[in-house]
Amino acid sequence: MIAKVQSAAALGMYAYPVEIEVDVTTGLPQFIVVGLPDQSIKESRERVRSAIKNSGYQFPPEKITINLAPADIKKEGPAFDLPMALGLLAATDVIPAERLAPYLFLGELALDGSLRPIKGAIVIAASLKNSKSFVVPKENAYEAAMEKDAVIHPVNSLSEVIQFLRGEKTIPPISYIDPERFLVPIEEPLNFSDVKGQHFAKRAVEIAVAGGHNLLLIGSPGSGKTMLARRIPGILPPMDFEEALTLTKIYSVAGLTNGRSVIRERPFRSPHHSISQVALVGGGPWPRPGEVSLAHGGVLFLDEFPEFKRDAIESLRSPLEDGQITISRVKMQITYPARILLVAAMNPCPCGFLSDPRRACRCSLSQIQKYKAKISGPILDRIDLHVEVPTLSYQTLASDEPAENSEAIRSRIVRYREIQSARYRDRDYNLNSLMRSRDLKQFAKPDAEGRKLMEMAMRELHLSARAYYKILKVARTIADLASEENIKSEHIAEAIQYRTLDRQW
Ligand SMILES: Nc1ncnc2c1ncn2[C@@H]1O[C@H](COP(=O)(O)OP(=O)(O)OP(=O)(O)O)[C@@H](O)[C@H]1O
Ligand SMILES: [Mg+2]
Ligand SMILES: [Zn+2]
């Protein structure tokens, strides 16, 4: 007898249905699976066999053939364990085959028959909710239930699903969870009120976040670079539900939702400098989102920036430009969102103490130059602000002077973002940092004095054309902070300060 079971597979941010046909005939005992890559077939077969036995049912000693269709799309992963086991049990009349029809089944089986979560559940729920109800492992249920109108039956084990399909047990679907409940602001544990002094660096951070400008922090060990960077997600505008849903999908595909429902904190990702290109921007035989997508809507922090592999850093160019990353494979293309604020940090020299008043730097000039030259021009191109973070004096660190908290900074950021959204309402971008060069004339035109200053800076500081555009965009943001429609020379002057590295080279 042949049984058919519906399942699905996520491919990037979308999913497609997979039909599982199970044929059990008399003959020499055999268990053939068609349509999965070799290694996963072997493992799936063992899990299905053990889970059925350990749930108290007989594994049929007959000729079993399972086909996963469509055959031409590559499938991966253990999510088909549950539907394969159910197909087998339906083909041998343990469960009534007609009861399978309204559902789509997903789940990895443990050897004892309990269910393990799968990757991409919410993506599958989003793409296929209009055709079926879903039976999914409990750990995936809350995530999938964030998708409006999806009907989700959470289950713990194979035997529970069998009871459900035989009508011996009811499993009510969990209801759609009101998104408003998930958008209550959560207490941000890391607050800017902890950061003493550093008025210059904090000002730069505010400009960076306001206009979406990527930022490079340069300072000695212990000067507070990591401390500053970690607090940035807490001053970004709160996420709306759509953004949170997108982020949840990315984490789901990466297998990182951990039984949680929607992800509502803006991410802070800080991969180690030994990270590979694939892990950073995504890829692999089954393209997974990389760090740049896991940081979507938040901060990607690259500490010890010059130590990163060159090809990894270079691969950031296109996501930084497009806000997304496309991974191409034979017959398929997967696109993941990747709109990030890049925050990089580095020491001022190889020993680290060049700018530290308390310890002497032992580096030679050529060592320092070589160190800085490790960051390539094209990637420096994408960083709008270079900021020196000085080592604070003991007096500043020990002082009790209260610092401004993140909530206050964030409410200003929200206002600066509104100014930009209004300005760019007819454009396909909404941040000063994303302004197209052709729009600079209209939106970022300095007044006469500003133009004079700009000319002088270009000449005397030997600024490149790329630095010129960066300065104008940052000056636009600085003018927005001052609620000024026109860019004045003081805004230009401040923007020039944030191009330290252009000047030193
Ligand atoms: N402005 C500050 N206000 C209060 N504490 C600070 C400040 N700057 C640094 N500190 C303290 O110093 C510690 C070290 O700072 P942090 O780790 O951010 O330095 P870093 O610049 O990232 O150093 P490294 O180059 O070693 O990574 C912080 O955890 C914090 O306790
Ligand atoms: Mg650090
Ligand atoms: Zn040094």
XYZ file of C-alpha atoms and ligand atoms in Angstrom:
538
model
C 0.000 0.000 0.000
C 1.158 3.536 -0.740
C 0.709 6.373 1.749
C 1.312 10.065 1.077
C 2.354 12.607 3.679
C 2.846 16.341 3.239
C 5.901 18.124 4.539
C 7.964 21.139 3.529
C 11.460 22.543 3.327
C 12.690 26.071 3.858
C 14.923 27.512 1.189
C 16.292 30.803 2.429
C 13.423 33.021 3.528
C 10.828 30.975 1.593
C 9.591 27.406 1.691
C 8.205 24.856 -0.744
C 6.054 21.773 -0.172
C 7.606 18.321 -0.155
C 5.490 15.224 -0.630
C 6.600 11.983 0.934
C 5.383 8.761 -0.669
C 5.792 5.550 1.239
C 5.369 2.197 -0.448
C 5.387 -0.992 1.634
C 5.280 -4.287 -0.281
C 5.986 -7.872 0.608
C 9.466 -9.011 -0.248
C 12.890 -9.112 1.256
C 13.124 -6.569 4.116
C 14.651 -3.440 2.657
C 14.488 0.269 3.427
C 15.166 2.522 0.454
C 14.909 6.303 0.540
C 15.036 8.353 -2.646
C 15.411 12.103 -2.771
C 17.709 12.902 0.139
C 21.473 13.334 0.074
C 23.347 10.122 0.951
C 24.533 10.842 4.433
C 21.227 12.167 5.707
C 19.360 9.161 4.229
C 21.433 6.836 6.354
C 20.859 8.787 9.509
C 17.161 9.372 8.857
C 16.556 5.672 8.289
C 18.117 4.769 11.608
C 16.170 7.393 13.504
C 12.850 6.435 11.909
C 13.439 2.750 12.567
C 14.394 3.218 16.226
C 11.708 5.808 16.939
C 8.959 3.524 15.630
C 10.222 0.553 17.637
C 10.774 2.578 20.793
C 7.297 4.061 20.540
C 5.930 0.517 20.821
C 5.086 -0.231 17.202
C 6.396 -2.823 14.848
C 8.799 -1.769 12.149
C 7.473 -3.608 9.089
C 9.834 -6.437 8.012
C 9.005 -5.789 4.381
C 10.224 -3.917 1.344
C 9.949 -0.201 2.080
C 10.484 2.517 -0.495
C 10.217 6.176 0.394
C 10.296 8.909 -2.190
C 10.636 12.605 -1.420
C 9.238 14.797 -4.182
C 10.050 17.029 -5.980
C 13.199 15.069 -6.669
C 15.082 17.846 -8.436
C 15.187 20.224 -5.493
C 17.904 19.547 -3.020
C 16.562 18.721 0.401
C 18.473 18.571 3.578
C 17.984 17.809 7.092
C 16.123 15.739 9.538
C 12.766 17.564 9.323
C 11.382 14.699 7.227
C 11.808 12.065 9.957
C 8.330 12.553 11.350
C 6.459 12.508 8.024
C 8.465 9.464 6.882
C 7.576 7.575 10.064
C 3.917 8.553 9.719
C 3.847 7.430 6.095
C 5.219 4.056 7.148
C 2.629 3.702 9.885
C -0.164 4.701 7.514
C 1.024 2.241 4.867
C 0.862 -0.524 7.468
C -2.542 0.586 8.796
C -1.381 1.691 12.232
C -2.921 5.078 11.516
C -5.776 5.821 9.114
C -4.196 7.222 5.941
C -7.039 9.644 5.239
C -6.405 11.443 8.548
C -3.035 12.677 7.266
C -4.465 14.860 4.506
C -5.233 18.165 6.305
C -1.784 18.449 7.893
C 1.754 19.252 7.072
C 4.251 17.458 9.323
C 7.698 18.545 10.396
C 10.086 17.188 12.967
C 13.299 15.390 13.680
C 12.961 12.158 15.643
C 15.184 11.148 18.496
C 15.847 7.416 18.815
C 13.373 7.171 21.689
C 10.598 8.662 19.571
C 10.589 12.146 21.055
C 10.631 15.126 18.697
C 13.366 17.646 18.187
C 12.995 21.139 16.738
C 13.777 21.849 13.122
C 15.182 24.843 11.264
C 12.944 27.293 9.439
C 9.557 26.476 11.014
C 8.281 30.058 10.856
C 9.431 30.397 7.262
C 7.452 27.279 6.359
C 4.413 28.511 8.290
C 4.580 31.851 6.460
C 4.836 30.334 2.989
C 2.346 27.476 3.296
C -0.200 28.517 5.940
C -2.995 28.844 3.407
C -2.828 25.240 2.297
C -2.450 23.192 5.484
C -2.463 23.015 9.259
C 0.888 22.246 10.826
C 2.023 19.552 13.213
C 5.390 20.664 14.585
C 7.695 19.943 17.518
C 6.737 21.949 20.557
C 9.962 23.976 20.534
C 9.016 25.351 17.114
C 5.390 26.051 17.920
C 5.579 29.520 19.439
C 7.825 30.753 16.708
C 5.501 29.399 13.984
C 2.437 30.799 15.748
C 3.730 34.342 15.204
C 2.580 33.935 11.632
C -0.983 35.240 11.398
C -3.623 32.646 10.405
C -1.247 29.691 10.658
C -2.773 26.736 12.538
C -0.111 25.086 14.663
C -0.466 21.827 16.602
C 2.485 21.439 18.972
C 3.618 17.861 19.659
C 6.225 16.193 21.851
C 6.664 12.713 20.428
C 5.841 10.285 17.659
C 3.412 8.376 19.885
C 1.548 11.583 20.654
C 1.145 12.264 16.918
C -0.086 8.690 16.408
C -2.701 9.117 19.150
C -3.739 12.426 17.629
C -4.198 10.904 14.156
C -6.096 7.938 15.516
C -8.468 10.293 17.271
C -7.401 9.120 20.712
C -6.080 12.467 21.750
C -6.963 16.054 20.906
C -4.195 18.572 20.435
C -5.733 22.011 20.172
C -3.802 24.386 17.942
C -2.055 27.189 19.756
C -3.583 30.458 18.810
C -1.947 33.322 17.046
C -0.172 35.478 19.539
C -1.052 39.127 19.595
C 2.068 40.873 18.315
C 1.481 43.866 20.555
C 2.277 41.683 23.514
C 5.679 41.061 22.123
C 6.599 44.608 21.511
C 6.625 45.797 25.080
C 10.045 47.340 25.416
C 12.386 45.072 27.251
C 14.744 46.353 29.848
C 18.073 46.912 28.082
C 20.689 45.726 30.553
C 23.527 47.675 29.001
C 22.989 51.384 29.327
C 24.994 54.384 28.204
C 24.598 55.759 31.705
C 27.443 53.363 32.654
C 29.867 55.080 30.306
C 31.749 57.873 32.017
C 33.298 60.759 30.138
C 33.970 59.963 26.443
C 31.848 62.885 25.265
C 33.542 62.957 21.891
C 33.077 59.224 21.277
C 29.465 59.302 22.449
C 28.739 62.194 20.154
C 30.210 60.197 17.249
C 28.125 57.177 18.202
C 24.993 59.295 18.205
C 25.787 60.668 14.755
C 26.540 57.172 13.470
C 23.299 55.714 14.766
C 21.223 58.709 13.686
C 22.310 58.561 10.051
C 23.145 54.848 9.837
C 26.844 55.590 9.338
C 29.318 52.766 9.841
C 31.816 53.478 12.561
C 35.428 52.635 13.382
C 36.550 53.031 16.993
C 40.292 53.406 17.507
C 41.723 53.158 21.001
C 44.065 51.411 23.400
C 43.074 48.249 25.295
C 40.612 49.069 28.037
C 39.676 52.455 26.622
C 36.046 51.333 26.359
C 35.536 50.474 22.677
C 33.647 47.255 23.359
C 31.682 48.947 26.119
C 30.459 51.638 23.721
C 29.659 49.232 20.874
C 27.607 46.878 23.048
C 25.326 49.708 24.062
C 24.400 50.712 20.513
C 21.455 48.291 19.985
C 19.789 49.928 22.993
C 19.700 53.350 21.339
C 18.448 52.187 17.963
C 14.727 52.861 17.422
C 12.565 50.027 18.755
C 11.802 47.290 16.222
C 8.332 47.128 14.744
C 6.562 43.801 14.420
C 7.417 43.284 10.753
C 11.112 43.776 11.445
C 10.928 41.402 14.381
C 9.225 38.797 12.216
C 11.900 39.065 9.532
C 14.626 38.717 12.137
C 12.889 35.708 13.636
C 12.816 34.055 10.209
C 16.549 34.566 9.791
C 17.247 33.065 13.211
C 14.845 30.221 12.540
C 16.602 29.250 9.319
C 19.904 29.377 11.191
C 18.451 27.128 13.896
C 18.941 29.784 16.563
C 15.437 30.506 17.848
C 15.928 28.131 20.778
C 12.263 27.558 21.467
C 11.604 31.272 21.781
C 8.880 33.070 19.922
C 9.553 36.276 18.068
C 12.979 37.834 18.470
C 12.418 41.378 19.586
C 15.795 42.673 20.649
C 17.953 44.301 18.055
C 20.912 42.000 17.568
C 24.517 42.607 18.535
C 26.831 40.123 16.838
C 30.554 40.097 17.450
C 32.249 37.274 15.552
C 35.885 36.466 16.291
C 38.437 37.731 13.778
C 39.261 34.173 12.686
C 35.769 33.873 11.130
C 35.567 32.540 7.570
C 33.958 34.382 4.725
C 31.085 31.880 4.608
C 30.335 32.245 8.307
C 30.459 36.009 8.007
C 28.215 36.603 4.999
C 26.460 33.260 4.643
C 26.784 30.337 2.285
C 27.807 26.726 2.334
C 26.288 23.864 0.356
C 22.953 24.598 1.995
C 23.122 28.373 2.189
C 22.678 29.543 5.732
C 22.528 33.118 6.905
C 25.889 34.466 8.058
C 26.712 36.886 10.852
C 25.866 39.832 8.641
C 22.265 38.556 8.397
C 22.072 37.511 12.039
C 22.928 41.153 12.783
C 20.116 42.415 10.519
C 18.509 45.501 12.026
C 21.245 45.738 14.636
C 24.988 45.925 15.059
C 27.763 43.835 13.554
C 30.786 44.470 15.752
C 34.186 43.540 14.356
C 36.695 43.807 17.169
C 40.397 43.796 16.245
C 39.331 44.782 12.772
C 42.762 44.570 11.058
C 43.065 40.921 12.110
C 40.064 39.781 10.054
C 40.774 37.822 6.910
C 40.907 40.037 3.920
C 38.487 38.005 1.803
C 35.989 37.978 4.663
C 36.135 41.748 5.026
C 35.894 42.277 1.277
C 32.806 40.089 1.142
C 31.022 42.606 3.351
C 31.043 45.149 0.555
C 27.890 44.071 -1.179
C 25.717 43.588 1.938
C 26.867 46.976 3.224
C 25.796 48.524 -0.045
C 22.565 46.635 -0.703
C 21.322 45.763 2.776
C 21.020 42.154 1.696
C 23.152 39.280 0.545
C 22.459 36.964 -2.360
C 24.039 33.540 -2.444
C 24.011 31.802 -5.816
C 23.965 28.070 -6.308
C 23.263 25.868 -9.290
C 19.562 26.299 -10.065
C 18.910 28.506 -7.066
C 19.524 31.870 -5.535
C 18.942 32.686 -1.921
C 18.694 36.194 -0.567
C 18.939 37.044 3.099
C 18.349 40.501 4.564
C 21.510 42.144 5.923
C 20.865 45.761 6.827
C 23.398 46.419 9.552
C 25.286 49.105 11.355
C 28.920 48.077 11.102
C 30.978 49.001 14.135
C 34.646 48.097 13.884
C 37.280 48.511 16.560
C 41.050 48.520 16.442
C 44.056 49.480 18.490
C 45.988 52.508 17.277
C 49.127 50.364 16.777
C 50.270 46.719 17.066
C 51.170 47.001 20.779
C 48.015 48.972 21.425
C 49.330 51.781 23.558
C 50.074 54.515 21.046
C 47.330 56.747 22.425
C 47.605 55.656 26.051
C 49.122 58.298 28.324
C 49.994 55.714 30.966
C 52.057 53.277 28.930
C 54.653 53.782 26.276
C 54.168 52.479 22.768
C 57.007 50.329 21.494
C 56.047 50.251 17.864
C 58.096 51.721 15.054
C 56.501 54.080 12.590
C 56.653 51.480 9.831
C 55.011 48.875 12.062
C 52.196 51.295 12.774
C 51.768 52.086 9.095
C 51.747 48.421 8.170
C 49.134 47.714 10.818
C 46.812 50.401 9.559
C 47.344 49.415 5.957
C 45.763 46.055 6.764
C 42.361 47.634 6.432
C 41.878 47.885 2.729
C 40.794 51.041 0.985
C 37.548 49.613 -0.412
C 36.320 48.580 3.000
C 37.457 51.770 4.674
C 35.319 53.305 1.969
C 32.264 51.981 3.682
C 33.108 53.378 7.068
C 31.920 56.931 7.473
C 33.321 57.822 10.870
C 36.720 57.141 12.423
C 36.718 57.916 16.089
C 39.571 57.948 18.564
C 38.571 56.641 21.946
C 41.092 57.972 24.465
C 42.056 56.141 27.609
C 40.284 57.914 30.438
C 42.071 59.360 33.404
C 41.532 57.844 36.791
C 39.678 60.982 37.899
C 37.077 60.626 35.156
C 36.574 56.926 35.833
C 36.239 57.498 39.556
C 33.894 60.458 39.282
C 30.227 60.184 40.197
C 29.061 62.569 37.560
C 25.914 60.973 36.114
C 25.969 60.201 32.404
C 23.005 60.427 30.082
C 20.995 57.212 29.801
C 20.178 55.255 26.648
C 16.460 56.071 26.732
C 17.161 59.788 26.355
C 19.584 59.197 23.498
C 17.171 56.838 21.804
C 14.313 59.306 21.808
C 16.539 61.789 19.986
C 17.564 59.126 17.477
C 13.911 58.408 16.739
C 13.425 62.080 15.932
C 16.497 62.250 13.642
C 15.253 59.194 11.808
C 11.868 60.848 11.269
C 13.547 63.882 9.732
C 15.335 61.580 7.280
C 12.239 59.542 6.445
C 10.433 62.760 5.581
C 13.303 64.021 3.452
C 13.631 60.771 1.515
C 9.927 59.975 1.242
C 10.195 59.755 -2.566
C 13.362 57.684 -2.519
C 14.084 54.000 -1.978
C 16.246 54.720 1.078
C 15.637 56.513 4.349
C 19.028 57.216 5.908
C 21.643 59.861 5.166
C 24.322 57.192 4.894
C 22.421 55.564 2.033
C 22.028 58.753 0.044
C 22.878 58.287 -3.636
C 25.654 60.468 -4.986
C 23.281 62.012 -7.517
C 21.048 63.191 -4.667
C 23.835 64.921 -2.772
C 23.351 68.149 -4.742
C 19.743 68.330 -3.661
C 19.944 67.153 -0.070
C 23.490 67.827 1.107
C 24.520 71.137 -0.337
C 26.790 73.152 1.940
C 26.383 76.931 2.135
C 29.062 79.202 0.659
C 31.299 79.066 3.701
C 30.898 75.351 4.009
C 31.967 74.940 0.396
C 35.055 77.044 1.033
C 36.012 74.907 4.003
C 35.426 71.760 2.027
C 37.707 72.955 -0.760
C 40.426 73.815 1.671
C 40.175 70.460 3.420
C 40.387 68.587 0.129
C 43.551 70.478 -0.755
C 45.374 70.586 2.527
C 44.437 67.179 3.909
C 44.715 65.445 0.533
C 41.256 63.959 0.874
C 40.080 61.536 -1.745
C 36.836 61.729 -3.652
C 35.409 58.998 -1.455
C 36.240 60.975 1.660
C 34.522 63.968 0.105
C 31.203 62.145 -0.239
C 31.467 60.654 3.232
C 32.048 64.052 4.752
C 28.998 65.505 3.014
C 26.737 62.682 4.183
C 27.978 62.848 7.747
C 27.631 66.646 7.660
C 24.029 66.142 6.553
C 23.424 64.055 9.669
C 25.190 66.556 11.910
C 22.967 69.319 10.498
C 19.929 67.131 11.236
C 21.068 66.779 14.835
C 21.070 70.558 14.998
C 17.661 70.734 13.260
C 19.252 72.735 10.458
C 17.935 72.508 6.927
C 21.205 73.826 5.447
C 24.653 72.392 5.883
C 26.929 74.999 7.424
C 30.676 75.175 7.756
C 30.539 74.057 11.404
C 28.813 70.851 10.328
C 31.443 70.262 7.657
C 34.211 70.995 10.146
C 32.905 68.401 12.568
C 32.447 65.813 9.815
C 36.069 66.289 8.712
C 37.214 65.424 12.229
C 35.844 61.939 11.749
C 38.164 61.135 8.860
C 41.320 60.575 10.927
C 42.582 57.703 8.844
C 42.307 59.557 5.551
C 44.433 62.281 7.027
C 47.170 60.118 8.411
C 47.759 58.244 5.204
N 34.147 55.421 29.940
C 34.111 54.426 30.821
N 33.276 54.478 31.878
C 33.238 53.482 32.766
N 33.985 52.364 32.675
C 34.821 52.231 31.644
C 34.932 53.260 30.656
N 35.842 52.872 29.752
C 36.273 51.654 30.131
N 35.670 51.264 31.269
C 35.881 50.006 31.992
O 36.960 49.329 31.386
C 36.569 48.041 30.935
C 37.251 47.698 29.649
O 36.631 48.391 28.581
P 36.437 47.712 27.160
O 36.483 46.245 27.252
O 35.279 48.315 26.538
O 37.782 48.220 26.459
P 38.243 47.979 24.972
O 38.608 49.306 24.429
O 37.246 47.208 24.245
O 39.577 47.164 25.189
P 40.266 46.053 24.250
O 41.066 46.785 23.218
O 41.139 45.320 25.222
O 39.195 45.207 23.675
C 35.066 48.104 30.829
O 34.461 46.863 31.053
C 34.706 49.088 31.913
O 34.560 48.421 33.145
Mg 37.280 45.266 23.438
Zn 52.374 50.543 19.869
